[in-house]
Coordinates of C-alpha atoms in Angstrom, one line a residue:
Chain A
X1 CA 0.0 0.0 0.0
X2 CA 1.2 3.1 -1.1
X3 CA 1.2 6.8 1.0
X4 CA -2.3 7.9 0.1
X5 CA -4.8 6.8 1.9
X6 CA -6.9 9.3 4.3
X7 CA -10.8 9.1 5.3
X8 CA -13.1 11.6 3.6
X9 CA -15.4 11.4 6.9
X10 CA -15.0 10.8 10.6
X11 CA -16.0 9.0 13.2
X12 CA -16.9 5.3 13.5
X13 CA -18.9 3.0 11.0
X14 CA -22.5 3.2 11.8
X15 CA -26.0 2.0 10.3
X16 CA -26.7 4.5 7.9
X17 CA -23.6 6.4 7.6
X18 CA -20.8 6.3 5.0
X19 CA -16.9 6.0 4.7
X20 CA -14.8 6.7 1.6
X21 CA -11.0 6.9 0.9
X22 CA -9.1 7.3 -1.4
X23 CA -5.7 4.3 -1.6
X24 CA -3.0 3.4 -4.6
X25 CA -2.9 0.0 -4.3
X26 CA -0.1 -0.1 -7.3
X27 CA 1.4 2.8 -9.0
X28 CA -1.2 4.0 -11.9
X29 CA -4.1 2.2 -10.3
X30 CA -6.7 4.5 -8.0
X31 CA -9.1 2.6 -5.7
X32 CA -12.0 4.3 -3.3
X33 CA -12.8 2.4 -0.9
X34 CA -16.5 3.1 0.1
X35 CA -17.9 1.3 3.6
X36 CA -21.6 1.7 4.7
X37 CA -24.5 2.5 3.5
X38 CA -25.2 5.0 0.4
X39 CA -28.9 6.9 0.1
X40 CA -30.4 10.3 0.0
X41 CA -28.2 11.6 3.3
X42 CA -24.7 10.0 2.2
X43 CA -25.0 10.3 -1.4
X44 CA -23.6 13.7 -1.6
X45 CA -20.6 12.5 0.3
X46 CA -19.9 9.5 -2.0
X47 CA -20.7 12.4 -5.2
X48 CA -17.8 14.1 -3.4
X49 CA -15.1 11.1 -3.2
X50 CA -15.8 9.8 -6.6
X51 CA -15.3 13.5 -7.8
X52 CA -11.8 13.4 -6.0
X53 CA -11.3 10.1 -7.6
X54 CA -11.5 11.3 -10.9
X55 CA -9.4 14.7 -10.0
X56 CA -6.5 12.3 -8.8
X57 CA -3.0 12.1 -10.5
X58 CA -1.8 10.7 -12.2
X59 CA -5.5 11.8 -14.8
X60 CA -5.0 8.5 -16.9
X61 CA -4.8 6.0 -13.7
X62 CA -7.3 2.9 -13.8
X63 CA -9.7 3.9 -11.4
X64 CA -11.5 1.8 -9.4
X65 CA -14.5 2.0 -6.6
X66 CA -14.4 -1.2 -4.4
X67 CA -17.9 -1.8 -3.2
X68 CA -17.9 -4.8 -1.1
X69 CA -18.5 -2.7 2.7
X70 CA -21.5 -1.2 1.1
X71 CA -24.7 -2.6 2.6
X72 CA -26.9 -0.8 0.8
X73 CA -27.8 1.6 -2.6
X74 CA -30.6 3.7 -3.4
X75 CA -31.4 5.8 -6.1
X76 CA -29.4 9.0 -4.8
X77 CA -26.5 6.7 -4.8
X78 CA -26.6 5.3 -8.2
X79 CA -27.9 8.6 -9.5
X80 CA -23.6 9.8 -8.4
X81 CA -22.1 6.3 -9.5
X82 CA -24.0 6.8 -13.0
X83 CA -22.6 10.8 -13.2
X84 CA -19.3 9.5 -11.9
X85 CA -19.6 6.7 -14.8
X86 CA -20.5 9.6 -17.7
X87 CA -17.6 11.7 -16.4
X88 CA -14.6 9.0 -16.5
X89 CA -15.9 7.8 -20.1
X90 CA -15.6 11.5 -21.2
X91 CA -11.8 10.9 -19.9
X92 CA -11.8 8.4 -22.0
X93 CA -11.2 5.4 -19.3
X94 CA -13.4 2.9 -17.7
X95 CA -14.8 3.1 -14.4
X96 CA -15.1 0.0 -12.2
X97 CA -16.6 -1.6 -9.5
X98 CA -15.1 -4.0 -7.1
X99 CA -16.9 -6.6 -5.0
X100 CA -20.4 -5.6 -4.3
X101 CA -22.8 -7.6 -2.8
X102 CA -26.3 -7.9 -3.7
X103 CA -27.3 -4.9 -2.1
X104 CA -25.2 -3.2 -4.9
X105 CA -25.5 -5.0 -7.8
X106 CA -29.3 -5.6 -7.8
X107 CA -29.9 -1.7 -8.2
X108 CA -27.2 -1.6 -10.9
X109 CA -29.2 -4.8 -12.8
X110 CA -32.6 -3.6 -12.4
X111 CA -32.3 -0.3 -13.4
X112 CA -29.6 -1.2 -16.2
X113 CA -27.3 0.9 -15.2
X114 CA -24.8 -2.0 -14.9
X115 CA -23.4 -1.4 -18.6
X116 CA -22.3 1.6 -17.6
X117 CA -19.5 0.3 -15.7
X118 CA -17.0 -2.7 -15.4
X119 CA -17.6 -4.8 -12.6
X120 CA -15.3 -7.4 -11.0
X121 CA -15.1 -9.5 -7.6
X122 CA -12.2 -7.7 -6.2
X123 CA -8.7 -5.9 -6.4
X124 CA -6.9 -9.2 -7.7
X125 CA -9.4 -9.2 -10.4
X126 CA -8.9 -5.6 -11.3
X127 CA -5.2 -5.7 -11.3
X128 CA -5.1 -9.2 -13.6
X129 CA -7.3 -7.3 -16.1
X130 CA -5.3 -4.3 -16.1
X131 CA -1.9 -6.0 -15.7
X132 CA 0.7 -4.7 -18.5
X133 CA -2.1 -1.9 -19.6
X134 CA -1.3 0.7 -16.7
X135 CA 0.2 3.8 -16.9
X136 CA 3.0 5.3 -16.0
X137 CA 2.0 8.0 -13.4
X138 CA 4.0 10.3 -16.2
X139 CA 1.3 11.9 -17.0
X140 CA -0.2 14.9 -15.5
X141 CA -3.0 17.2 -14.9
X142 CA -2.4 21.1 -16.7
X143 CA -2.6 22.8 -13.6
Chain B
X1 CA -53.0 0.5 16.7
X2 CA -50.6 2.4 18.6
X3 CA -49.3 4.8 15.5
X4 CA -49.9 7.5 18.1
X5 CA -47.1 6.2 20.2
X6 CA -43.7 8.3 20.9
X7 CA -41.5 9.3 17.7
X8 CA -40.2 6.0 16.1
X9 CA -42.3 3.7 17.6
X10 CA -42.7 0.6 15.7
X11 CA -46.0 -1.4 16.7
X12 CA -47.2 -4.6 15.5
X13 CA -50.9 -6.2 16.0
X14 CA -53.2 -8.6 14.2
X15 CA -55.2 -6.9 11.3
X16 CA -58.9 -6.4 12.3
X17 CA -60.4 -6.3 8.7
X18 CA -63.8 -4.1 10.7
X19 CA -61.3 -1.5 12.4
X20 CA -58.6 -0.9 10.0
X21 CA -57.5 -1.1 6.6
X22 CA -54.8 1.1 5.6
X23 CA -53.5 -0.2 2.1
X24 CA -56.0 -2.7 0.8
X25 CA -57.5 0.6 -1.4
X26 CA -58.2 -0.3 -4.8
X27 CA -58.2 -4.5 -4.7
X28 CA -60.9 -6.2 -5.6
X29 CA -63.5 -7.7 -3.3
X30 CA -62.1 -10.8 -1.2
X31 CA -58.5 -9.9 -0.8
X32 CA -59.6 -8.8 3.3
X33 CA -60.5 -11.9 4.0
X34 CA -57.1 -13.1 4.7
X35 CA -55.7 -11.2 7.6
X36 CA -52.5 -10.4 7.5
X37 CA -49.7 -9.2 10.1
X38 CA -49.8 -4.9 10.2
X39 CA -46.7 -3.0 11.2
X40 CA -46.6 1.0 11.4
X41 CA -43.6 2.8 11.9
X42 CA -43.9 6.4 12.9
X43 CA -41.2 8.7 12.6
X44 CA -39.9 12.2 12.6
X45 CA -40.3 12.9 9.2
X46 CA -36.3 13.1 8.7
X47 CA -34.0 11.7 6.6
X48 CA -31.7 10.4 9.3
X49 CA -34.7 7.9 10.1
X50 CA -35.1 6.7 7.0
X51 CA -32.5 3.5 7.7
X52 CA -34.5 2.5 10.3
X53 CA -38.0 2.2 8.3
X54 CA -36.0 0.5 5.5
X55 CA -34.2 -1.7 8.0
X56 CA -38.3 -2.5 9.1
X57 CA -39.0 -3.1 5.4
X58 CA -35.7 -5.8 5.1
X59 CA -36.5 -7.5 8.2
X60 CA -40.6 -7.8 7.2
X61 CA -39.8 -9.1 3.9
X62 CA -37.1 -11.4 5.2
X63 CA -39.6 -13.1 7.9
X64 CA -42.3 -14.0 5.3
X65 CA -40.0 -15.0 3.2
X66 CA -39.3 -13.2 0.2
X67 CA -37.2 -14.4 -2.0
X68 CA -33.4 -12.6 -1.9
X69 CA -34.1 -10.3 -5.0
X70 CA -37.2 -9.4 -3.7
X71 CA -35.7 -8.5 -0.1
X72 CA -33.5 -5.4 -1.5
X73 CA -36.2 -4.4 -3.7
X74 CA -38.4 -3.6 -1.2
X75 CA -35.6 -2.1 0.8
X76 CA -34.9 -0.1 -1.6
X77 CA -38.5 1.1 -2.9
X78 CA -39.1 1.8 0.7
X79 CA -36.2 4.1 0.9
X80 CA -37.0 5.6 -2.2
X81 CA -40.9 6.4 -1.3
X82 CA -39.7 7.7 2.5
X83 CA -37.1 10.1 0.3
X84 CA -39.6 11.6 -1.6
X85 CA -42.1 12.4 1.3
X86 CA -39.2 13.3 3.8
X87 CA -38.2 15.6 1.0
X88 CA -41.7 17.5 1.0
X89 CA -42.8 17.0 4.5
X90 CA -44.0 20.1 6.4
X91 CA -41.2 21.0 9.3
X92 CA -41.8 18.9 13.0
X93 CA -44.1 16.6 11.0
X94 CA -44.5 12.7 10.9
X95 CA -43.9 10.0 8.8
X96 CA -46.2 7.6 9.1
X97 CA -45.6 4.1 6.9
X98 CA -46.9 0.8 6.9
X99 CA -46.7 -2.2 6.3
X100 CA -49.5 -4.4 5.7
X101 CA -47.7 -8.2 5.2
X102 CA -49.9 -10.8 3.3
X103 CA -48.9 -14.2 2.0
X104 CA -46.8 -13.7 -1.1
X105 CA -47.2 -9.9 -0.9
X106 CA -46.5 -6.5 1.2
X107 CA -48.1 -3.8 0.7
X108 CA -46.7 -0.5 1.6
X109 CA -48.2 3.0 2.5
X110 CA -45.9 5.6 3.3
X111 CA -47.4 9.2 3.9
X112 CA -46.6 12.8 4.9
X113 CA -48.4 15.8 6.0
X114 CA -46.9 18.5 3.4
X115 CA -48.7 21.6 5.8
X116 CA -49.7 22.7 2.1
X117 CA -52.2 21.3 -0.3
X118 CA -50.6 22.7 -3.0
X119 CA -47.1 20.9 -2.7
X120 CA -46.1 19.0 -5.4
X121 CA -44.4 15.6 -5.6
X122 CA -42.7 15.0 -9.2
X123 CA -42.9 11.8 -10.7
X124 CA -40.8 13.3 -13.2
X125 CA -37.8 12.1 -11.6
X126 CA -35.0 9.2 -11.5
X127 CA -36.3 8.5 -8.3
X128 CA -39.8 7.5 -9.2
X129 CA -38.7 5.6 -12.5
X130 CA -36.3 3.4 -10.0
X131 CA -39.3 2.8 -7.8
X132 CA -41.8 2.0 -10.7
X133 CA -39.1 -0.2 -11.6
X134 CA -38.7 -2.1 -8.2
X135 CA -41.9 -2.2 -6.8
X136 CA -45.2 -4.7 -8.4
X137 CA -46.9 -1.5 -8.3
X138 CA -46.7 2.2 -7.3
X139 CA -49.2 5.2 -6.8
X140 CA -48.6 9.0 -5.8
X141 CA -51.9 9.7 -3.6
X142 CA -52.3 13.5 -3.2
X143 CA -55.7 14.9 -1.9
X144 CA -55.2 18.2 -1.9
X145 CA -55.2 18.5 1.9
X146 CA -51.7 18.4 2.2
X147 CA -51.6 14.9 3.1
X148 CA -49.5 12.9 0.3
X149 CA -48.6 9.2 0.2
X150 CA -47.1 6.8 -1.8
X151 CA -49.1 3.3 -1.8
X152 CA -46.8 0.2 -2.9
X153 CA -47.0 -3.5 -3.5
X154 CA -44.4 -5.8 -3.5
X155 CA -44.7 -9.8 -4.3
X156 CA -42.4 -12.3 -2.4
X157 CA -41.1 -13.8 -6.0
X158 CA -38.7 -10.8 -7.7
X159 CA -39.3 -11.2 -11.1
X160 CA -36.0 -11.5 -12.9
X161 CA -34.8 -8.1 -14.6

């Protein structure tokens, strides 16, 4: 695990409430780590971390969401996964989703918004996929 | 039925088809003959209560078995119909939902007192396409008193999307 890794909110895990933050597992490969439970009150938050996801250097890194601590996803929540989903394909990369549970992926199937995204079990997953195809971390953002 | 119990107060009692019947509105004839279990949850109507109402729905569904699909549907709807009323409710009002659980089938009726008749309730929205899409069937009641609600069914057996 690389130096990067800090909580977007404080406080202890509890029902209804949210944790994100941000990690490099690997150089060129972002990963947020979301834990808890995404709807109308949280959603901003997660709307928030995915936005610094997609800010991050280095602007062409495989980035990643990892899904499996969320127990739950409403509409408010896939209504900032699907914005976050539009906004990296204008980048021109993939967005994907690691390891969630049903609670995740039956809102993604029912409302279809699965296509939008790539969705794998975990980080092992994610990093055989990508193997060979990451970047550098040579290139940066115009300030 | 004890709905006018202390904010958050979940009761649960056997229907009496005579004294009560809170979602069987537009069904046919028959359908009140099989008494089912009835659970209201009152609330503050605030959003920071709205995991504990859907936590309800889970746990409902869950004990008359619906299937798993089914389970975070209803969840789900739940949280989405509590949103949109939370969202237009009148300051220091309620929240009143429930939950009327049949064999096969849970009807929901979630409703708000808006403090004005003329607040409306888009179904022009993500929100309401996700909860058409979820729930067996969904309807915006609005009276013009100010009291709106959002009446749902849900069937144990998710249909496969």
């Amino acid at each position: 695990m690389s130096a990067l890794s800090f909580p977007a909110s404080r406080g202890p895990s509890r029902p209804g409430g949210l944790d994100t933050g941000l990690t490099r597992p690997v150089p060129g490969v972002l990963l947020l780590v979301v834990e808890g439970e995404v709807d109308t009150l949280t959603a901003p938050a997660l709307g928030e971390a995915l936005g610094a996801l997609l800010e991050a250097d280095p602007a062409d890194a495989v980035a990643a969401v990892d899904l499996a601590g969320v127990g739950f996803l409403a509409s408010s929540g896939l209504a900032v996964l699907i914005r976050a989903a539009h906004r990296a394909e204008a980048q021109g990369r993939a967005l994907y989703l690691l390891g969630g549970s049903r609670a995740v992926t039956r809102p993604l199937e029912v409302t279809g918004s699965d296509q939008l995204f790539t969705l794998l079990p975990g980080l092992d997953e994610l990093l055989a996929r990508v193997d060979g195809d990451r970047p550098t971390g040579r290139v940066r953002r115009p300030d | 039925m004890g709905i006018e119990g202390p904010s958050g107060s979940v009761t649960k009692g056997r229907r009496r088809v005579s004294e009560v019947d809170p979602v069987g509105a537009g069904d046919g004839p028959g359908t009140v003959e099989t008494p089912g279990s009835v659970v209201e949850v009152r609330t503050s109507a605030s959003a920071s209560l709205i995991p504990t109402i859907r936590a309800v729905a889970s746990d409902l569904a869950a004990r008359a078995d619906f299937d798993l699909d089914a389970i975070s549907d209803l969840r789900m709807a739940v949280d989405e119909a509590c949103a949109t009323l939370v969202d237009v409710a009148a300051p220091g009002s309620a929240l009143r939902c429930t939950f009327d659980v049949r064999e096969e089938l849970i009807r929901v009726h979630a409703e708000v007192d808006t403090g004005d008749a003329a607040t409306p309730v888009s179904t022009d929205t993500f929100g309401w396409r996700v909860l058409q899409t979820l729930a067996d069937q969904v309807e915006l009641e609005a009276n013009g008193s100010g009291i709106v609600g959002i009446r749902l069914h849900k069937r144990a057996d998710a249909a496969p999307r």
